Short mmCIF file of C-alpha atoms and ligand atoms in Angstrom, two decimals:
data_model
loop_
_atom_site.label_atom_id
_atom_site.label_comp_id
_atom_site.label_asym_id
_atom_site.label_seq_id
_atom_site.Cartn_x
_atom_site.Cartn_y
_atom_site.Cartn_z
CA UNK J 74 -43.11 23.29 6.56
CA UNK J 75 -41.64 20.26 8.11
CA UNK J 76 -38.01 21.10 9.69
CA UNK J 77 -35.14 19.46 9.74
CA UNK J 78 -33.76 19.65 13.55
CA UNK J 79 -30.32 18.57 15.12
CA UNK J 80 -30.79 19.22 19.11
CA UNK J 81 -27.79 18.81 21.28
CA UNK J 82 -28.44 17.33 24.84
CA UNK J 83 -25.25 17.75 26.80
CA UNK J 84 -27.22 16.35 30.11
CA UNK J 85 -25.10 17.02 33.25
CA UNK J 86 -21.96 17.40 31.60
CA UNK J 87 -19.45 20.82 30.80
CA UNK J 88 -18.14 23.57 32.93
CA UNK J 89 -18.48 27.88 31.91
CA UNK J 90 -15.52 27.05 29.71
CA UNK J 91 -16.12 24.09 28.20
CA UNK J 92 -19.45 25.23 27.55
CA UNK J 93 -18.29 28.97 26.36
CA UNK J 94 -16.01 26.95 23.67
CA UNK J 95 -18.51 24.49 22.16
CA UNK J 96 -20.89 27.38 21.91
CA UNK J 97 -18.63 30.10 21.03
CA UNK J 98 -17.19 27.01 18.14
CA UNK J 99 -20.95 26.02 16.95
CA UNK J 100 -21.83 30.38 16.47
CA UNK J 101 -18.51 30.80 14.26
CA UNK J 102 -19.35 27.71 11.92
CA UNK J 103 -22.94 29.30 11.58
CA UNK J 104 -21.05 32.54 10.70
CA UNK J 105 -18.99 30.79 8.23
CA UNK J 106 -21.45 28.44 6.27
CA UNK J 107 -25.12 29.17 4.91
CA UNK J 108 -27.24 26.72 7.23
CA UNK J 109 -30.16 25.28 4.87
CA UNK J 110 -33.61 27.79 6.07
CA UNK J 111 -35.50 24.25 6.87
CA UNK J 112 -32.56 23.57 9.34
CA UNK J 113 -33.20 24.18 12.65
CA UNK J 114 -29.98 23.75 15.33
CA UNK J 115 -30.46 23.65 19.13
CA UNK J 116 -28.17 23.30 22.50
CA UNK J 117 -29.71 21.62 25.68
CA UNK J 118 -27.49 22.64 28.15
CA UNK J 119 -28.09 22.41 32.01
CA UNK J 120 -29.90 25.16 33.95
CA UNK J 121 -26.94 27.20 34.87
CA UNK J 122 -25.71 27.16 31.29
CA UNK J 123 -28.70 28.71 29.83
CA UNK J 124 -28.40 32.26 30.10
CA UNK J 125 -24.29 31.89 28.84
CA UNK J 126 -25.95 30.02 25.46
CA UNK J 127 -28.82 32.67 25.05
CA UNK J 128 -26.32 35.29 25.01
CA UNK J 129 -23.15 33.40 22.87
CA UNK J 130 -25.35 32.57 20.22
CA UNK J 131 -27.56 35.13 20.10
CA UNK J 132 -26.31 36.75 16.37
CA UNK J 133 -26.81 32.55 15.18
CA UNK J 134 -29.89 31.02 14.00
CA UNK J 135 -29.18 28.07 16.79
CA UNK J 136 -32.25 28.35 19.71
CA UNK J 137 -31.64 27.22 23.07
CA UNK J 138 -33.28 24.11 24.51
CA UNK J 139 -33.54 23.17 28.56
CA UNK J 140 -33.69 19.34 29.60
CA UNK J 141 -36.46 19.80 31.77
CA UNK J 142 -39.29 21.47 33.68
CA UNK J 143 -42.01 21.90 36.25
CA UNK J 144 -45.25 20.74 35.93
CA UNK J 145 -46.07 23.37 38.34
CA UNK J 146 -46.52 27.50 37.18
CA UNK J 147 -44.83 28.80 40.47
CA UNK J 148 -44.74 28.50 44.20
CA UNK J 149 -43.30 26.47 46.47
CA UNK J 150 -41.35 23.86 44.76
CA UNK J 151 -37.69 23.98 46.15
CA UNK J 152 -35.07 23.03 43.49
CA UNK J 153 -37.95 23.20 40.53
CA UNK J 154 -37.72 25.76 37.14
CA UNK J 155 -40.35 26.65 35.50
CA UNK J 156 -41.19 26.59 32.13
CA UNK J 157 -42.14 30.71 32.55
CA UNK J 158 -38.72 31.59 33.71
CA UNK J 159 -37.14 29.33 30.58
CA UNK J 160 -39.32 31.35 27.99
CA UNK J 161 -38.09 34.37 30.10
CA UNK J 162 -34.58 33.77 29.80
CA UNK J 163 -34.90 33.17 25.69
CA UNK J 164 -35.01 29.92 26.07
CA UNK J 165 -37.37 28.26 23.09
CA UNK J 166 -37.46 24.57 23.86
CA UNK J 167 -37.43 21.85 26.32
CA UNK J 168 -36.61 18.18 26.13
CA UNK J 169 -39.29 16.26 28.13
CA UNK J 170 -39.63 12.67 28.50
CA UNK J 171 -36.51 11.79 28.58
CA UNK J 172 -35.39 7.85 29.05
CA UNK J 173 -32.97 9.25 31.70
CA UNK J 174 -35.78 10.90 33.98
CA UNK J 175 -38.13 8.27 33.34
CA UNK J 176 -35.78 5.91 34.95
CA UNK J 177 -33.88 8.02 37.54
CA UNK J 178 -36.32 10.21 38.16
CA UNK J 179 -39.35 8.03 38.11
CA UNK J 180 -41.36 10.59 35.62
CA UNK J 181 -44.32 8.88 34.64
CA UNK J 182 -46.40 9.45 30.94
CA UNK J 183 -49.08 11.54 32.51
CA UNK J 184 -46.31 13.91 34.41
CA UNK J 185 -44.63 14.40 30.75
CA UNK J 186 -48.18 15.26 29.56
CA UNK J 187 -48.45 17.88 32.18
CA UNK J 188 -45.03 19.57 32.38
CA UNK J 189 -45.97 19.06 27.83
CA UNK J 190 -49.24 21.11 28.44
CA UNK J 191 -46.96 23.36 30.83
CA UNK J 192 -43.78 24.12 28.55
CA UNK J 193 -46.02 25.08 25.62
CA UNK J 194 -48.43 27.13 27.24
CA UNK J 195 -45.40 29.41 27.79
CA UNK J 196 -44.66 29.40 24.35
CA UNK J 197 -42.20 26.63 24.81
CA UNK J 198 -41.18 23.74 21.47
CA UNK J 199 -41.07 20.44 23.53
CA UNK J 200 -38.96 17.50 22.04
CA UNK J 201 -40.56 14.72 23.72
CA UNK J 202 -39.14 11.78 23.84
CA UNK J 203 -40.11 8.05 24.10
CA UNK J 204 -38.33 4.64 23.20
CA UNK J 205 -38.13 1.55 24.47
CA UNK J 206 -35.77 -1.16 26.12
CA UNK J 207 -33.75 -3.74 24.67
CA UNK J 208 -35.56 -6.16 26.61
CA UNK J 209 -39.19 -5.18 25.01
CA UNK J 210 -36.96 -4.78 21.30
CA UNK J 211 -35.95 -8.23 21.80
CA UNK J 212 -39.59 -9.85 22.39
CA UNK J 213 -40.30 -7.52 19.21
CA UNK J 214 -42.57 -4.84 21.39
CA UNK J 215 -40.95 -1.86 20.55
CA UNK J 216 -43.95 -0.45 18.85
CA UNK J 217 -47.11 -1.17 21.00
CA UNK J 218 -44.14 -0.17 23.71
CA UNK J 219 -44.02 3.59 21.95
CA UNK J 220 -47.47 3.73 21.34
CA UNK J 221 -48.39 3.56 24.93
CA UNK J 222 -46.34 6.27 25.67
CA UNK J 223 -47.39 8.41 23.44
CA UNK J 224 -51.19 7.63 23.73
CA UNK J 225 -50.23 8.41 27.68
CA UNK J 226 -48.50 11.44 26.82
CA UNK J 227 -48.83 13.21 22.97
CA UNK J 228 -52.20 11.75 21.86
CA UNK J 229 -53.56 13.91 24.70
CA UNK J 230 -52.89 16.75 23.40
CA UNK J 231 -55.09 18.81 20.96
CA UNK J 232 -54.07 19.17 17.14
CA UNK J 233 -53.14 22.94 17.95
CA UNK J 234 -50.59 21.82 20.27
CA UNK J 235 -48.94 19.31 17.67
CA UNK J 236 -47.16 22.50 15.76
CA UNK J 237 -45.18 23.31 18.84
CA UNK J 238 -44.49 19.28 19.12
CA UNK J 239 -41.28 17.13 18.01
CA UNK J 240 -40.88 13.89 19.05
CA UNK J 241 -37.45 12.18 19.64
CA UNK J 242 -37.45 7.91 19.07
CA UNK J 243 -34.41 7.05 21.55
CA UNK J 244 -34.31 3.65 21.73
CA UNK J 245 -32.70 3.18 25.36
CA UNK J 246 -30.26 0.27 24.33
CA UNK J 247 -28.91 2.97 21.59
CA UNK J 248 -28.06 5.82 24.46
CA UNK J 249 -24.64 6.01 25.40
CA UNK J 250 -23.79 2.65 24.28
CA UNK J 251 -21.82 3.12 21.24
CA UNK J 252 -24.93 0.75 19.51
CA UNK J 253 -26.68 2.88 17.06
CA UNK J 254 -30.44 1.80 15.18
CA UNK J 255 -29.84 1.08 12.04
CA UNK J 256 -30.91 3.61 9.48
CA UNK J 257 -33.62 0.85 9.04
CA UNK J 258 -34.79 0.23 12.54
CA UNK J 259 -35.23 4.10 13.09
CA UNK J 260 -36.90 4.74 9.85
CA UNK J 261 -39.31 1.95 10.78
CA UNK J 262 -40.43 3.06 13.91
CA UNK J 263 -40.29 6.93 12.21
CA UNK J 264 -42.99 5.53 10.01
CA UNK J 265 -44.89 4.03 12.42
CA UNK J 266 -44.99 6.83 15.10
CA UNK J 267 -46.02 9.14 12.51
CA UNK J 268 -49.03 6.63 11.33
CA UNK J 269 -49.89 6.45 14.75
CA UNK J 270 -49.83 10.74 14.75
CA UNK J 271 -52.10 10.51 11.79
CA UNK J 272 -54.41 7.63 13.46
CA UNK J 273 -55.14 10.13 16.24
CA UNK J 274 -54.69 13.47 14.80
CA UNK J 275 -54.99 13.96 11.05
CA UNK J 276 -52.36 13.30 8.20
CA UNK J 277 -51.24 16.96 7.17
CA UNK J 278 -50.38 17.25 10.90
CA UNK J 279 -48.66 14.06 11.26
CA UNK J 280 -46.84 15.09 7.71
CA UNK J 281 -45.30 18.11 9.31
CA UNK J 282 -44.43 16.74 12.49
CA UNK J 283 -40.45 16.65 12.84
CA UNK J 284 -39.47 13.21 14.44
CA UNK J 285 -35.85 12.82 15.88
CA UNK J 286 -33.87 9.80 15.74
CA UNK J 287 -31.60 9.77 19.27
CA UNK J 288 -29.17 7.62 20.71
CA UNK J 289 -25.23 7.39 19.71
CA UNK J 290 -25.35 9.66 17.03
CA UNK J 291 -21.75 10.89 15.69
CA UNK J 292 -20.30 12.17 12.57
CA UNK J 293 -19.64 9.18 11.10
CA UNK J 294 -23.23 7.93 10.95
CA UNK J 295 -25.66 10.68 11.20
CA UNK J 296 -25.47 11.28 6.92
CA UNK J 297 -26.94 7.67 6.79
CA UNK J 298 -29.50 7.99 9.44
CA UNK J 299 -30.56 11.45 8.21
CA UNK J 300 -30.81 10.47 4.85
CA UNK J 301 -34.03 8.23 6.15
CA UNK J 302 -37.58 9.43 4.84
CA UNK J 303 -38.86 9.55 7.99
CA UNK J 304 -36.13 10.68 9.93
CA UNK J 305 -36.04 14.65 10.40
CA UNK J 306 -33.05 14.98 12.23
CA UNK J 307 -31.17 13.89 15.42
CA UNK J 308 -31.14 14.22 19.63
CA UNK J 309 -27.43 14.02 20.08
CA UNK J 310 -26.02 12.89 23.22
CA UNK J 311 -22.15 12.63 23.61
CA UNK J 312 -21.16 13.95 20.28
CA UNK J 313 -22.99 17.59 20.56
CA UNK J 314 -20.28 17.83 23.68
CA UNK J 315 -18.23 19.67 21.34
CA UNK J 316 -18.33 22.15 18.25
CA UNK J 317 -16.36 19.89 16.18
CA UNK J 318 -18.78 17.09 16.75
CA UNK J 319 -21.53 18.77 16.92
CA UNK J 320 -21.16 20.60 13.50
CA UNK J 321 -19.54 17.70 12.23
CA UNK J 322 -22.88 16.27 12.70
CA UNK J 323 -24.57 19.50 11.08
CA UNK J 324 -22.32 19.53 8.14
CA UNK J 325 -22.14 16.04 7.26
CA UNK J 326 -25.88 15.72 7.17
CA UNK J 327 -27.30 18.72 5.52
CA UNK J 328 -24.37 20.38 3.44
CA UNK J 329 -25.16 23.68 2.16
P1 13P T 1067 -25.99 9.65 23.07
O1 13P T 1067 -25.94 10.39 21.75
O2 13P T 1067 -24.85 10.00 23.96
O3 13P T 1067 -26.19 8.18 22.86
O4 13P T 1067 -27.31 10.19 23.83
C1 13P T 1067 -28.52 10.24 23.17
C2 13P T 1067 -29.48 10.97 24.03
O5 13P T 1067 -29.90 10.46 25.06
C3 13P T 1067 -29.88 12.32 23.62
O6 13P T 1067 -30.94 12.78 24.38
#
């Protein structure tokens, strides 16, 4: 069955306390309300976070996400994690593809296919995401844009991979700015991405496929995002910072 997912990405940003509180906050409001059973809650925190999230929320339904990972198995990669030691420390999914290490980091489609091959043949979910500029939204190539990417990257993959698959639309002019998609825009490209899932795959797959909308996401507008057909849930940025954002997102969106 199709879930309904609302990842957290904190990218390089809390300290053990900060992090302890938003965690320690987001296990209590699971304790407190029934969560929906198609509802599926993650935390991306940074690498040293990790193990403090496996073990704060490990009575909760949330899983625990990492932002990133080798291509490589093991060896001699200075500064590298692999996608091995995440599944060892309880992690269950990795963000990959992210706008952010695209750009800073220079990650190309085919190294996201390889450290996508990588994560799940650990046993890893990968939210992998793609989206495009406001230059290329502006000249109205947003979608031949985020088909390239995936056919790079996703299309690659075999159908047996696609159940440990979601993908995350973050348009890059919507991250961090403060301007969301409209509930329109991302519903759009929703649709479209999964057409292009059935075009290559098959249509029950590309059905159950759970396709993120990311990119300023808050309380205030995640019920009218949500409430898209096509949109299965959110990547939050900024507002998963805290519990009371966070499960203001969560609570606002699917009430139990
Ligand atoms: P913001 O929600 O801060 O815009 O970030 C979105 C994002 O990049 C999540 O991966």
């Amino acid at each position: 069955m199709k879930k309904r997912i609302i990842a957290g990405n904190w990218k390089m940003n809390q300290t053990k306390d900060t992090a302890y509180a938003m965690l320690r906050g987001l296990a209590d409001f699971c304790a407190s309300n029934d969560i929906p059973s198609d509802v599926e809650m993650v935390v991306c925190p940074p690498y040293p976070y990790l193990s403090l999230a496996v073990d704060t929320l490990k009575d909760s339904p949330v899983k625990v996400g990492a932002q990133n990972c080798s291509h490589e198995s093991n060896g001699a990669f200075t500064g590298e994690v692999s996608s091995a030691m995440l599944a060892d420390l309880g992690v269950s999914h990795v963000i990959l593809g992210h706008s952010e290490r695209r750009k800073y980091f220079k990650e190309s489609d085919s190294l996201v296919l390889k450290k996508t091959r990588k994560a799940m043949s650990a046993g890893l979910q990968v939210i992998l995401c793609v989206g495009e500029e406001l230059a290329v939204r502006e000249d109205e190539g947003q979608y031949l844009f985020v088909k390239n990417q995936l056919k790079d990257s996703a299309f690659l993959l075999s159908s047996a991979n696609l159940k440990n698959l979601i993908v995350a639309y973050e348009p890059i002019w919507a991250i961090g700015t403060g301007k969301t998609a409209t509930p329109e825009q991302a519903n759009e490209m929703h649709y479209y991405i999964r057409d292009q899932f059935a075009e290559n795959f098959d249509q029950p797959s590309a059905n159950e496929l759970s396709i993120l909308y990311g990119g300023s996401c808050k309380p205030a507008n995640a019920a009218d995002l949500f409430a898209q057909v096509n949109v299965d849930g959110g990547l939050i940025g900024g507002a998963s910072l805290t519990a009371e954002n966070f499960t203001g997102i969560i609570d606002k969106t699917f009430p139990a």
